mmCIF file with all atom_site columns, C-alpha atoms in Angstrom:
data_model
loop_
_atom_site.group_PDB
_atom_site.id
_atom_site.type_symbol
_atom_site.label_atom_id
_atom_site.label_alt_id
_atom_site.label_comp_id
_atom_site.label_asym_id
_atom_site.label_entity_id
_atom_site.label_seq_id
_atom_site.pdbx_PDB_ins_code
_atom_site.Cartn_x
_atom_site.Cartn_y
_atom_site.Cartn_z
_atom_site.occupancy
_atom_site.B_iso_or_equiv
_atom_site.pdbx_formal_charge
_atom_site.auth_seq_id
_atom_site.auth_comp_id
_atom_site.auth_asym_id
_atom_site.auth_atom_id
_atom_site.pdbx_PDB_model_num
ATOM 1   C CA . MET A 1 1   ? -37.594 49.011 -62.904 1.00 49.00 ? 1   MET A CA 1
ATOM 2   C CA . ASN A 1 2   ? -35.216 48.142 -60.625 1.00 49.00 ? 2   ASN A CA 1
ATOM 3   C CA . PRO A 1 3   ? -32.562 50.862 -60.750 1.00 50.00 ? 3   PRO A CA 1
ATOM 4   C CA . ARG A 1 4   ? -29.539 48.407 -61.339 1.00 54.00 ? 4   ARG A CA 1
ATOM 5   C CA . LEU A 1 5   ? -31.545 46.094 -63.880 1.00 53.00 ? 5   LEU A CA 1
ATOM 6   C CA . SER A 1 6   ? -32.651 49.705 -65.771 1.00 51.00 ? 6   SER A CA 1
ATOM 7   C CA . ASN A 1 7   ? -28.316 50.355 -66.537 1.00 59.00 ? 7   ASN A CA 1
ATOM 8   C CA . MET A 1 8   ? -27.887 46.735 -68.195 1.00 69.00 ? 8   MET A CA 1
ATOM 9   C CA . PHE A 1 9   ? -31.185 47.031 -70.573 1.00 76.00 ? 9   PHE A CA 1
ATOM 10  C CA . THR A 1 10  ? -33.828 49.742 -71.435 1.00 77.00 ? 10  THR A CA 1
ATOM 11  C CA . GLU A 1 11  ? -37.854 49.517 -71.740 1.00 81.00 ? 11  GLU A CA 1
ATOM 12  C CA . GLU A 1 12  ? -36.857 49.129 -75.919 1.00 83.00 ? 12  GLU A CA 1
ATOM 13  C CA . GLU A 1 13  ? -34.083 46.664 -75.571 1.00 82.00 ? 13  GLU A CA 1
ATOM 14  C CA . LEU A 1 14  ? -36.756 43.853 -73.957 1.00 85.00 ? 14  LEU A CA 1
ATOM 15  C CA . LYS A 1 15  ? -39.896 44.530 -75.384 1.00 85.00 ? 15  LYS A CA 1
ATOM 16  C CA . ASP A 1 16  ? -39.898 41.709 -77.975 1.00 88.00 ? 16  ASP A CA 1
ATOM 17  C CA . ILE A 1 17  ? -38.306 39.015 -76.181 1.00 92.00 ? 17  ILE A CA 1
ATOM 18  C CA . GLU A 1 18  ? -41.330 36.504 -74.943 1.00 91.00 ? 18  GLU A CA 1
ATOM 19  C CA . GLY A 1 19  ? -41.594 35.257 -70.750 1.00 90.00 ? 19  GLY A CA 1
ATOM 20  C CA . LEU A 1 20  ? -39.626 38.602 -69.488 1.00 91.00 ? 20  LEU A CA 1
ATOM 21  C CA . LYS A 1 21  ? -40.482 39.081 -66.027 1.00 90.00 ? 21  LYS A CA 1
ATOM 22  C CA . ARG A 1 22  ? -37.917 40.986 -63.275 1.00 86.00 ? 22  ARG A CA 1
ATOM 23  C CA . GLY A 1 23  ? -36.903 40.284 -60.205 1.00 85.00 ? 23  GLY A CA 1
ATOM 24  C CA . SER A 1 24  ? -34.853 42.398 -57.588 1.00 84.00 ? 24  SER A CA 1
ATOM 25  C CA . ASP A 1 25  ? -31.481 41.936 -59.323 1.00 86.00 ? 25  ASP A CA 1
ATOM 26  C CA . PHE A 1 26  ? -32.707 39.791 -62.052 1.00 89.00 ? 26  PHE A CA 1
ATOM 27  C CA . ILE A 1 27  ? -34.327 39.335 -65.825 1.00 90.00 ? 27  ILE A CA 1
ATOM 28  C CA . GLU A 1 28  ? -35.875 36.206 -66.579 1.00 92.00 ? 28  GLU A CA 1
ATOM 29  C CA . VAL A 1 29  ? -37.020 35.017 -69.948 1.00 93.00 ? 29  VAL A CA 1
ATOM 30  C CA . LYS A 1 30  ? -37.653 32.371 -71.340 1.00 94.00 ? 30  LYS A CA 1
ATOM 31  C CA . CYS A 1 31  ? -35.346 29.854 -73.383 1.00 95.00 ? 31  CYS A CA 1
ATOM 32  C CA . GLY A 1 32  ? -34.365 27.143 -74.701 1.00 94.00 ? 32  GLY A CA 1
ATOM 33  C CA . CYS A 1 33  ? -32.340 24.772 -77.172 1.00 93.00 ? 33  CYS A CA 1
ATOM 34  C CA . THR A 1 34  ? -33.570 21.669 -79.957 1.00 91.00 ? 34  THR A CA 1
ATOM 35  C CA . SER A 1 35  ? -31.867 18.963 -80.705 1.00 86.00 ? 35  SER A CA 1
ATOM 36  C CA . ARG A 1 36  ? -33.001 16.793 -83.307 1.00 84.00 ? 36  ARG A CA 1
ATOM 37  C CA . LYS A 1 37  ? -33.849 13.754 -81.198 1.00 79.00 ? 37  LYS A CA 1
ATOM 38  C CA . TYR A 1 38  ? -35.330 15.382 -78.073 1.00 81.00 ? 38  TYR A CA 1
ATOM 39  C CA . GLY A 1 39  ? -36.940 18.263 -79.819 1.00 88.00 ? 39  GLY A CA 1
ATOM 40  C CA . ASP A 1 40  ? -37.109 21.395 -77.363 1.00 91.00 ? 40  ASP A CA 1
ATOM 41  C CA . THR A 1 41  ? -35.789 21.638 -73.722 1.00 92.00 ? 41  THR A CA 1
ATOM 42  C CA . ILE A 1 42  ? -37.320 24.774 -72.272 1.00 93.00 ? 42  ILE A CA 1
ATOM 43  C CA . GLY A 1 43  ? -36.014 26.851 -69.365 1.00 94.00 ? 43  GLY A CA 1
ATOM 44  C CA . LYS A 1 44  ? -35.867 30.303 -67.706 1.00 95.00 ? 44  LYS A CA 1
ATOM 45  C CA . LEU A 1 45  ? -32.878 32.125 -68.336 1.00 94.00 ? 45  LEU A CA 1
ATOM 46  C CA . ARG A 1 46  ? -32.345 34.590 -65.360 1.00 92.00 ? 46  ARG A CA 1
ATOM 47  C CA . VAL A 1 47  ? -29.608 37.122 -66.352 1.00 90.00 ? 47  VAL A CA 1
ATOM 48  C CA . PHE A 1 48  ? -28.424 38.340 -63.195 1.00 88.00 ? 48  PHE A CA 1
ATOM 49  C CA . THR A 1 49  ? -27.141 42.351 -62.145 1.00 83.00 ? 49  THR A CA 1
ATOM 50  C CA . ASN A 1 50  ? -23.804 40.955 -62.038 1.00 80.00 ? 50  ASN A CA 1
ATOM 51  C CA . GLY A 1 51  ? -23.471 39.063 -65.364 1.00 81.00 ? 51  GLY A CA 1
ATOM 52  C CA . GLN A 1 52  ? -24.205 35.658 -63.700 1.00 85.00 ? 52  GLN A CA 1
ATOM 53  C CA . PHE A 1 53  ? -26.480 33.584 -66.249 1.00 90.00 ? 53  PHE A CA 1
ATOM 54  C CA . LEU A 1 54  ? -28.888 30.158 -64.904 1.00 92.00 ? 54  LEU A CA 1
ATOM 55  C CA . ILE A 1 55  ? -31.588 28.824 -66.306 1.00 93.00 ? 55  ILE A CA 1
ATOM 56  C CA . SER A 1 56  ? -34.135 26.610 -64.552 1.00 93.00 ? 56  SER A CA 1
ATOM 57  C CA . CYS A 1 57  ? -35.396 23.593 -66.648 1.00 91.00 ? 57  CYS A CA 1
ATOM 58  C CA . GLU A 1 58  ? -38.320 22.896 -67.427 1.00 90.00 ? 58  GLU A CA 1
ATOM 59  C CA . CYS A 1 59  ? -37.681 19.914 -69.762 1.00 84.00 ? 59  CYS A CA 1
ATOM 60  C CA . THR A 1 60  ? -40.687 17.653 -67.560 1.00 80.00 ? 60  THR A CA 1
ATOM 61  C CA . PRO A 1 61  ? -42.863 18.491 -64.707 1.00 77.00 ? 61  PRO A CA 1
ATOM 62  C CA . TYR A 1 62  ? -40.322 16.448 -62.605 1.00 74.00 ? 62  TYR A CA 1
ATOM 63  C CA . CYS A 1 63  ? -36.920 17.839 -63.630 1.00 80.00 ? 63  CYS A CA 1
ATOM 64  C CA . GLU A 1 64  ? -35.424 19.288 -60.581 1.00 79.00 ? 64  GLU A CA 1
ATOM 65  C CA . GLU A 1 65  ? -32.014 21.622 -62.759 1.00 84.00 ? 65  GLU A CA 1
ATOM 66  C CA . GLU A 1 66  ? -32.777 24.678 -61.424 1.00 84.00 ? 66  GLU A CA 1
ATOM 67  C CA . LYS A 1 67  ? -28.926 25.965 -61.520 1.00 85.00 ? 67  LYS A CA 1
ATOM 68  C CA . LEU A 1 68  ? -27.713 25.205 -64.551 1.00 88.00 ? 68  LEU A CA 1
ATOM 69  C CA . THR A 1 69  ? -24.807 27.075 -66.487 1.00 87.00 ? 69  THR A CA 1
ATOM 70  C CA . PRO A 1 70  ? -25.464 27.750 -70.136 1.00 89.00 ? 70  PRO A CA 1
ATOM 71  C CA . TYR A 1 71  ? -23.309 24.540 -71.092 1.00 84.00 ? 71  TYR A CA 1
ATOM 72  C CA . ASP A 1 72  ? -24.779 22.474 -68.296 1.00 85.00 ? 72  ASP A CA 1
ATOM 73  C CA . PHE A 1 73  ? -28.540 23.375 -70.093 1.00 88.00 ? 73  PHE A CA 1
ATOM 74  C CA . GLU A 1 74  ? -27.375 22.825 -73.868 1.00 87.00 ? 74  GLU A CA 1
ATOM 75  C CA . LYS A 1 75  ? -25.766 19.322 -72.659 1.00 83.00 ? 75  LYS A CA 1
ATOM 76  C CA . HIS A 1 76  ? -28.611 18.592 -70.384 1.00 84.00 ? 76  HIS A CA 1
ATOM 77  C CA . SER A 1 77  ? -31.334 19.052 -73.469 1.00 85.00 ? 77  SER A CA 1
ATOM 78  C CA . GLY A 1 78  ? -29.468 15.927 -75.448 1.00 82.00 ? 78  GLY A CA 1
ATOM 79  C CA . LYS A 1 79  ? -28.009 18.976 -78.270 1.00 78.00 ? 79  LYS A CA 1
ATOM 80  C CA . GLU A 1 80  ? -26.108 16.978 -80.499 1.00 70.00 ? 80  GLU A CA 1
ATOM 81  C CA . GLY A 1 81  ? -22.652 18.483 -82.282 1.00 67.00 ? 81  GLY A CA 1
ATOM 82  C CA . THR A 1 82  ? -20.015 21.101 -80.549 1.00 67.00 ? 82  THR A CA 1
ATOM 83  C CA . ARG A 1 83  ? -20.890 23.090 -77.926 1.00 69.00 ? 83  ARG A CA 1
ATOM 84  C CA . LYS A 1 84  ? -21.268 26.511 -78.904 1.00 83.00 ? 84  LYS A CA 1
ATOM 85  C CA . TRP A 1 85  ? -24.339 27.268 -76.276 1.00 88.00 ? 85  TRP A CA 1
ATOM 86  C CA . LYS A 1 86  ? -25.083 31.246 -77.614 1.00 89.00 ? 86  LYS A CA 1
ATOM 87  C CA . ASN A 1 87  ? -25.481 29.446 -80.847 1.00 90.00 ? 87  ASN A CA 1
ATOM 88  C CA . HIS A 1 88  ? -27.873 26.812 -79.603 1.00 92.00 ? 88  HIS A CA 1
ATOM 89  C CA . ILE A 1 89  ? -29.827 28.269 -76.920 1.00 94.00 ? 89  ILE A CA 1
ATOM 90  C CA . TRP A 1 90  ? -32.491 30.939 -77.978 1.00 95.00 ? 90  TRP A CA 1
ATOM 91  C CA . VAL A 1 91  ? -35.066 32.900 -76.621 1.00 94.00 ? 91  VAL A CA 1
ATOM 92  C CA . VAL A 1 92  ? -37.847 33.848 -78.556 1.00 94.00 ? 92  VAL A CA 1
ATOM 93  C CA . MET A 1 93  ? -39.094 37.686 -79.716 1.00 92.00 ? 93  MET A CA 1
ATOM 94  C CA . LYS A 1 94  ? -42.021 37.781 -82.614 1.00 90.00 ? 94  LYS A CA 1
ATOM 95  C CA . ASN A 1 95  ? -42.705 34.511 -82.569 1.00 91.00 ? 95  ASN A CA 1
ATOM 96  C CA . LYS A 1 96  ? -39.267 33.510 -83.675 1.00 93.00 ? 96  LYS A CA 1
ATOM 97  C CA . LYS A 1 97  ? -36.099 31.491 -82.198 1.00 94.00 ? 97  LYS A CA 1
ATOM 98  C CA . VAL A 1 98  ? -33.419 34.108 -81.588 1.00 93.00 ? 98  VAL A CA 1
ATOM 99  C CA . PRO A 1 99  ? -30.138 32.263 -80.662 1.00 93.00 ? 99  PRO A CA 1
ATOM 100 C CA . LEU A 1 100 ? -28.796 34.492 -77.425 1.00 91.00 ? 100 LEU A CA 1
ATOM 101 C CA . TRP A 1 101 ? -25.716 35.788 -79.783 1.00 90.00 ? 101 TRP A CA 1
ATOM 102 C CA . ARG A 1 102 ? -28.188 37.752 -81.693 1.00 89.00 ? 102 ARG A CA 1
ATOM 103 C CA . THR A 1 103 ? -29.833 39.324 -78.546 1.00 89.00 ? 103 THR A CA 1
ATOM 104 C CA . VAL A 1 104 ? -28.901 42.369 -76.033 1.00 87.00 ? 104 VAL A CA 1
ATOM 105 C CA . LEU A 1 105 ? -28.194 39.371 -73.192 1.00 87.00 ? 105 LEU A CA 1
ATOM 106 C CA . LEU A 1 106 ? -25.066 38.474 -73.835 1.00 82.00 ? 106 LEU A CA 1
ATOM 107 C CA . LYS A 1 107 ? -23.629 41.696 -73.489 1.00 76.00 ? 107 LYS A CA 1
ATOM 108 C CA . TYR A 1 108 ? -23.745 41.779 -69.755 1.00 69.00 ? 108 TYR A CA 1
ATOM 109 C CA . TYR A 1 109 ? -22.660 37.858 -69.956 1.00 72.00 ? 109 TYR A CA 1
ATOM 110 C CA . LYS A 1 110 ? -19.261 38.065 -67.754 1.00 62.00 ? 110 LYS A CA 1
ATOM 111 C CA . HIS A 1 111 ? -17.198 35.341 -67.288 1.00 55.00 ? 111 HIS A CA 1
ATOM 112 C CA . ALA A 1 112 ? -15.592 36.630 -64.187 1.00 51.00 ? 112 ALA A CA 1
ATOM 113 C CA . SER A 1 113 ? -19.251 36.129 -62.443 1.00 55.00 ? 113 SER A CA 1
ATOM 114 C CA . ASN A 1 114 ? -19.837 32.954 -64.118 1.00 61.00 ? 114 ASN A CA 1
ATOM 115 C CA . GLY A 1 115 ? -16.630 31.159 -63.123 1.00 53.00 ? 115 GLY A CA 1
ATOM 116 C CA . ALA A 1 116 ? -17.695 29.488 -59.924 1.00 49.00 ? 116 ALA A CA 1
ATOM 117 C CA . ASN A 1 117 ? -20.525 28.212 -61.277 1.00 53.00 ? 117 ASN A CA 1
ATOM 118 C CA . GLU A 1 118 ? -18.875 26.782 -64.066 1.00 49.00 ? 118 GLU A CA 1
ATOM 119 C CA . LEU A 1 119 ? -16.673 24.033 -62.209 1.00 44.00 ? 119 LEU A CA 1
ATOM 120 C CA . THR A 1 120 ? -19.972 21.956 -61.493 1.00 47.00 ? 120 THR A CA 1
ATOM 121 C CA . SER A 1 121 ? -19.179 21.941 -65.438 1.00 48.00 ? 121 SER A CA 1
ATOM 122 C CA . THR A 1 122 ? -17.119 18.714 -66.412 1.00 42.00 ? 122 THR A CA 1
ATOM 123 C CA . ARG A 1 123 ? -14.610 21.088 -68.611 1.00 44.00 ? 123 ARG A CA 1
ATOM 124 C CA . ALA A 1 124 ? -13.938 23.240 -66.171 1.00 43.00 ? 124 ALA A CA 1
ATOM 125 C CA . LYS A 1 125 ? -12.776 20.772 -63.397 1.00 44.00 ? 125 LYS A CA 1
ATOM 126 C CA . ARG A 1 126 ? -9.333  20.249 -65.086 1.00 47.00 ? 126 ARG A CA 1
ATOM 127 C CA . LEU A 1 127 ? -7.620  22.585 -63.564 1.00 62.00 ? 127 LEU A CA 1
ATOM 128 C CA . PHE A 1 128 ? -4.222  22.109 -64.144 1.00 78.00 ? 128 PHE A CA 1
ATOM 129 C CA . HIS A 1 129 ? -1.432  23.014 -66.446 1.00 88.00 ? 129 HIS A CA 1
ATOM 130 C CA . ARG A 1 130 ? 1.516   21.989 -66.386 1.00 89.00 ? 130 ARG A CA 1
ATOM 131 C CA . ASP A 1 131 ? 4.713   24.391 -66.537 1.00 92.00 ? 131 ASP A CA 1
ATOM 132 C CA . GLU A 1 132 ? 5.423   25.858 -70.076 1.00 94.00 ? 132 GLU A CA 1
ATOM 133 C CA . PHE A 1 133 ? 8.480   27.706 -71.328 1.00 95.00 ? 133 PHE A CA 1
ATOM 134 C CA . VAL A 1 134 ? 9.429   30.504 -73.254 1.00 96.00 ? 134 VAL A CA 1
ATOM 135 C CA . ARG A 1 135 ? 12.647  31.175 -75.808 1.00 97.00 ? 135 ARG A CA 1
ATOM 136 C CA . CYS A 1 136 ? 14.857  34.330 -75.057 1.00 97.00 ? 136 CYS A CA 1
ATOM 137 C CA . SER A 1 137 ? 14.695  36.230 -78.342 1.00 96.00 ? 137 SER A CA 1
ATOM 138 C CA . ARG A 1 138 ? 18.377  37.360 -78.175 1.00 96.00 ? 138 ARG A CA 1
ATOM 139 C CA . CYS A 1 139 ? 19.946  33.816 -76.759 1.00 97.00 ? 139 CYS A CA 1
ATOM 140 C CA . LYS A 1 140 ? 16.861  31.334 -78.200 1.00 96.00 ? 140 LYS A CA 1
ATOM 141 C CA . LYS A 1 141 ? 17.130  29.963 -74.564 1.00 96.00 ? 141 LYS A CA 1
ATOM 142 C CA . GLU A 1 142 ? 14.302  28.173 -72.975 1.00 96.00 ? 142 GLU A CA 1
ATOM 143 C CA . ARG A 1 143 ? 12.404  29.815 -69.696 1.00 95.00 ? 143 ARG A CA 1
ATOM 144 C CA . ARG A 1 144 ? 10.482  27.676 -67.438 1.00 94.00 ? 144 ARG A CA 1
ATOM 145 C CA . PHE A 1 145 ? 7.659   29.303 -66.194 1.00 94.00 ? 145 PHE A CA 1
ATOM 146 C CA . ARG A 1 146 ? 4.927   27.625 -64.109 1.00 90.00 ? 146 ARG A CA 1
ATOM 147 C CA . LEU A 1 147 ? 1.176   27.799 -64.255 1.00 91.00 ? 147 LEU A CA 1
ATOM 148 C CA . ARG A 1 148 ? -0.113  26.916 -60.969 1.00 84.00 ? 148 ARG A CA 1
ATOM 149 C CA . THR A 1 149 ? -1.572  30.653 -59.546 1.00 86.00 ? 149 THR A CA 1
ATOM 150 C CA . ASP A 1 150 ? -3.792  33.021 -61.708 1.00 87.00 ? 150 ASP A CA 1
ATOM 151 C CA . GLU A 1 151 ? -0.912  35.255 -61.302 1.00 91.00 ? 151 GLU A CA 1
ATOM 152 C CA . GLU A 1 152 ? 1.768   32.657 -62.798 1.00 91.00 ? 152 GLU A CA 1
ATOM 153 C CA . CYS A 1 153 ? -0.687  31.648 -66.089 1.00 93.00 ? 153 CYS A CA 1
ATOM 154 C CA . ARG A 1 154 ? -0.779  35.878 -66.492 1.00 95.00 ? 154 ARG A CA 1
ATOM 155 C CA . ARG A 1 155 ? 3.090   35.730 -66.277 1.00 95.00 ? 155 ARG A CA 1
ATOM 156 C CA . PHE A 1 156 ? 3.236   33.082 -69.030 1.00 96.00 ? 156 PHE A CA 1
ATOM 157 C CA . HIS A 1 157 ? 0.993   34.724 -71.322 1.00 96.00 ? 157 HIS A CA 1
ATOM 158 C CA . ASP A 1 158 ? 1.964   37.880 -71.530 1.00 95.00 ? 158 ASP A CA 1
ATOM 159 C CA . ALA A 1 159 ? 5.424   36.635 -71.685 1.00 96.00 ? 159 ALA A CA 1
ATOM 160 C CA . ALA A 1 160 ? 4.734   34.020 -74.805 1.00 95.00 ? 160 ALA A CA 1
ATOM 161 C CA . LYS A 1 161 ? 2.907   36.834 -76.591 1.00 94.00 ? 161 LYS A CA 1
ATOM 162 C CA . ALA A 1 162 ? 5.337   39.121 -76.863 1.00 94.00 ? 162 ALA A CA 1
ATOM 163 C CA . ARG A 1 163 ? 7.595   39.116 -79.228 1.00 90.00 ? 163 ARG A CA 1
ATOM 164 C CA . LYS A 1 164 ? 10.848  40.599 -78.310 1.00 94.00 ? 164 LYS A CA 1
ATOM 165 C CA . TRP A 1 165 ? 11.268  38.416 -74.617 1.00 96.00 ? 165 TRP A CA 1
ATOM 166 C CA . LYS A 1 166 ? 14.453  38.136 -73.004 1.00 96.00 ? 166 LYS A CA 1
ATOM 167 C CA . CYS A 1 167 ? 15.836  36.266 -70.157 1.00 96.00 ? 167 CYS A CA 1
ATOM 168 C CA . ALA A 1 168 ? 16.212  39.868 -68.418 1.00 95.00 ? 168 ALA A CA 1
ATOM 169 C CA . ASN A 1 169 ? 12.237  39.635 -68.126 1.00 95.00 ? 169 ASN A CA 1
ATOM 170 C CA . TRP A 1 170 ? 11.860  36.372 -65.920 1.00 95.00 ? 170 TRP A CA 1
ATOM 171 C CA . PRO A 1 171 ? 9.419   36.831 -63.143 1.00 92.00 ? 171 PRO A CA 1
ATOM 172 C CA . TYR A 1 172 ? 11.754  34.418 -60.830 1.00 88.00 ? 172 TYR A CA 1
ATOM 173 C CA . ASP A 1 173 ? 15.215  35.311 -60.429 1.00 86.00 ? 173 ASP A CA 1
ATOM 174 C CA . LYS A 1 174 ? 17.157  37.930 -62.528 1.00 88.00 ? 174 LYS A CA 1
ATOM 175 C CA . ILE A 1 175 ? 19.137  36.068 -64.767 1.00 92.00 ? 175 ILE A CA 1
ATOM 176 C CA . ALA A 1 176 ? 21.170  36.664 -67.819 1.00 94.00 ? 176 ALA A CA 1
ATOM 177 C CA . CYS A 1 177 ? 20.940  35.493 -71.352 1.00 96.00 ? 177 CYS A CA 1
ATOM 178 C CA . LYS A 1 178 ? 24.986  33.466 -70.077 1.00 95.00 ? 178 LYS A CA 1
ATOM 179 C CA . VAL A 1 179 ? 22.696  31.540 -67.092 1.00 94.00 ? 179 VAL A CA 1
ATOM 180 C CA . ASP A 1 180 ? 22.611  28.142 -68.841 1.00 94.00 ? 180 ASP A CA 1
ATOM 181 C CA . GLU A 1 181 ? 19.247  26.653 -69.568 1.00 93.00 ? 181 GLU A CA 1
ATOM 182 C CA . GLU A 1 182 ? 17.787  23.339 -68.369 1.00 91.00 ? 182 GLU A CA 1
ATOM 183 C CA . ARG A 1 183 ? 19.187  20.133 -69.183 1.00 90.00 ? 183 ARG A CA 1
ATOM 184 C CA . ALA A 1 184 ? 16.892  18.205 -71.618 1.00 88.00 ? 184 ALA A CA 1
ATOM 185 C CA . SER A 1 185 ? 16.430  15.694 -69.095 1.00 84.00 ? 185 SER A CA 1
ATOM 186 C CA . ARG A 1 186 ? 15.100  17.861 -66.469 1.00 86.00 ? 186 ARG A CA 1
ATOM 187 C CA . LYS A 1 187 ? 12.591  19.882 -68.983 1.00 88.00 ? 187 LYS A CA 1
ATOM 188 C CA . SER A 1 188 ? 10.693  17.036 -69.276 1.00 86.00 ? 188 SER A CA 1
ATOM 189 C CA . CYS A 1 189 ? 9.454   16.664 -66.255 1.00 85.00 ? 189 CYS A CA 1
ATOM 190 C CA . ARG A 1 190 ? 6.890   20.022 -66.352 1.00 88.00 ? 190 ARG A CA 1
ATOM 191 C CA . GLY A 1 191 ? 4.941   18.973 -63.006 1.00 82.00 ? 191 GLY A CA 1
ATOM 192 C CA . CYS A 1 192 ? 1.812   16.960 -64.200 1.00 80.00 ? 192 CYS A CA 1
ATOM 193 C CA . PRO A 1 193 ? 0.272   15.366 -61.430 1.00 74.00 ? 193 PRO A CA 1
ATOM 194 C CA . ARG A 1 194 ? -0.079  11.273 -62.902 1.00 72.00 ? 194 ARG A CA 1
ATOM 195 C CA . SER A 1 195 ? 3.155   11.344 -64.440 1.00 75.00 ? 195 SER A CA 1
ATOM 196 C CA . PRO A 1 196 ? 6.444   13.137 -63.656 1.00 71.00 ? 196 PRO A CA 1
ATOM 197 C CA . SER A 1 197 ? 7.877   12.493 -67.727 1.00 77.00 ? 197 SER A CA 1
ATOM 198 C CA . CYS A 1 198 ? 4.575   13.059 -69.072 1.00 81.00 ? 198 CYS A CA 1
ATOM 199 C CA . LYS A 1 199 ? 5.016   14.464 -72.282 1.00 82.00 ? 199 LYS A CA 1
ATOM 200 C CA . GLY A 1 200 ? 1.106   16.068 -72.641 1.00 81.00 ? 200 GLY A CA 1
ATOM 201 C CA . CYS A 1 201 ? -2.246  14.556 -71.418 1.00 78.00 ? 201 CYS A CA 1
ATOM 202 C CA . THR A 1 202 ? -5.734  15.329 -70.746 1.00 70.00 ? 202 THR A CA 1
ATOM 203 C CA . THR A 1 203 ? -4.531  16.313 -67.075 1.00 75.00 ? 203 THR A CA 1
ATOM 204 C CA . CYS A 1 204 ? -2.147  18.465 -67.686 1.00 80.00 ? 204 CYS A CA 1
ATOM 205 C CA . VAL A 1 205 ? -2.471  20.603 -71.126 1.00 82.00 ? 205 VAL A CA 1
ATOM 206 C CA . CYS A 1 206 ? -5.669  22.884 -71.290 1.00 82.00 ? 206 CYS A CA 1
ATOM 207 C CA . PHE A 1 207 ? -6.937  23.941 -74.740 1.00 79.00 ? 207 PHE A CA 1
ATOM 208 C CA . GLY A 1 208 ? -8.117  27.295 -72.786 1.00 83.00 ? 208 GLY A CA 1
ATOM 209 C CA . CYS A 1 209 ? -9.684  27.842 -69.199 1.00 85.00 ? 209 CYS A CA 1
ATOM 210 C CA . PHE A 1 210 ? -10.722 31.597 -67.014 1.00 83.00 ? 210 PHE A CA 1
ATOM 211 C CA . LYS A 1 211 ? -7.720  31.245 -65.214 1.00 87.00 ? 211 LYS A CA 1
ATOM 212 C CA . CYS A 1 212 ? -5.049  30.756 -68.601 1.00 90.00 ? 212 CYS A CA 1
ATOM 213 C CA . ARG A 1 213 ? -7.561  32.872 -70.618 1.00 90.00 ? 213 ARG A CA 1
ATOM 214 C CA . PHE A 1 214 ? -8.289  36.819 -69.969 1.00 89.00 ? 214 PHE A CA 1
ATOM 215 C CA . LEU A 1 215 ? -10.893 39.003 -70.682 1.00 87.00 ? 215 LEU A CA 1
ATOM 216 C CA . ASP A 1 216 ? -8.894  42.185 -70.568 1.00 90.00 ? 216 ASP A CA 1
ATOM 217 C CA . CYS A 1 217 ? -6.600  40.600 -73.581 1.00 91.00 ? 217 CYS A CA 1
ATOM 218 C CA . LYS A 1 218 ? -6.926  41.488 -77.285 1.00 90.00 ? 218 LYS A CA 1
ATOM 219 C CA . CYS A 1 219 ? -4.556  38.541 -78.303 1.00 91.00 ? 219 CYS A CA 1
ATOM 220 C CA . ARG A 1 220 ? -6.463  36.401 -81.110 1.00 90.00 ? 220 ARG A CA 1
ATOM 221 C CA . THR A 1 221 ? -6.288  33.395 -78.361 1.00 89.00 ? 221 THR A CA 1
ATOM 222 C CA . CYS A 1 222 ? -8.409  35.090 -75.718 1.00 89.00 ? 222 CYS A CA 1
ATOM 223 C CA . VAL A 1 223 ? -10.628 36.924 -77.680 1.00 88.00 ? 223 VAL A CA 1
ATOM 224 C CA . ASP A 1 224 ? -11.692 33.282 -79.606 1.00 85.00 ? 224 ASP A CA 1
ATOM 225 C CA . PHE A 1 225 ? -11.492 32.005 -76.173 1.00 83.00 ? 225 PHE A CA 1
ATOM 226 C CA . VAL A 1 226 ? -14.197 34.586 -75.322 1.00 80.00 ? 226 VAL A CA 1
ATOM 227 C CA . GLN A 1 227 ? -16.483 34.664 -77.846 1.00 80.00 ? 227 GLN A CA 1
ATOM 228 C CA . ASN A 1 228 ? -16.883 30.954 -77.530 1.00 75.00 ? 228 ASN A CA 1
ATOM 229 C CA . ALA A 1 229 ? -15.859 29.868 -73.921 1.00 65.00 ? 229 ALA A CA 1
ATOM 230 C CA . GLU A 1 230 ? -18.515 27.359 -73.269 1.00 54.00 ? 230 GLU A CA 1
ATOM 231 C CA . PRO A 1 231 ? -19.660 27.553 -69.280 1.00 48.00 ? 231 PRO A CA 1
#
């Protein structure tokens, strides 16, 4: 076995998985997703040494989908209901369908490695984040945070979860609690590209993505997203 692959999985961990093949920088296994309407959609899942997951679909001899993310494969299969690919995509072990979340394969699913690939999914195309506000624990005034870059998203995330965030911690300029907060008319403008005075729409409100959720954060919001992410 390739030394880099041996560092990922032992022979013992992989021995019961059907369709196992090894490449120079990946392992390949048979996988599938079951729809009540269309039945089983079969594919080949490749797990790369950098943690990337790609699936080649074999639903028909003419299918040309060769580099699907798990999310896109689940969608391609016609699976009904909520998108929970870790539960819905399975591999075969000892002649039984076993969901991915119960296998060792997910141990090396790295979201950063799959992030670039996720730009092909519908959900990942919405990358805009509107401005948000954090309230000072001392003076109770709200301060604006811009969320245009990864760094700005992290600054807001850490400030929002801090129990005793203060004006003095504002990352843009040094301000004190005595500085007035923005007028209500100004606060209503939060940067939505669709409408300056938007109060929240699908264009500017994000419910979780790889830009505003973080692998190294242990808060409940980030942990839930990492565990249930839909690439």
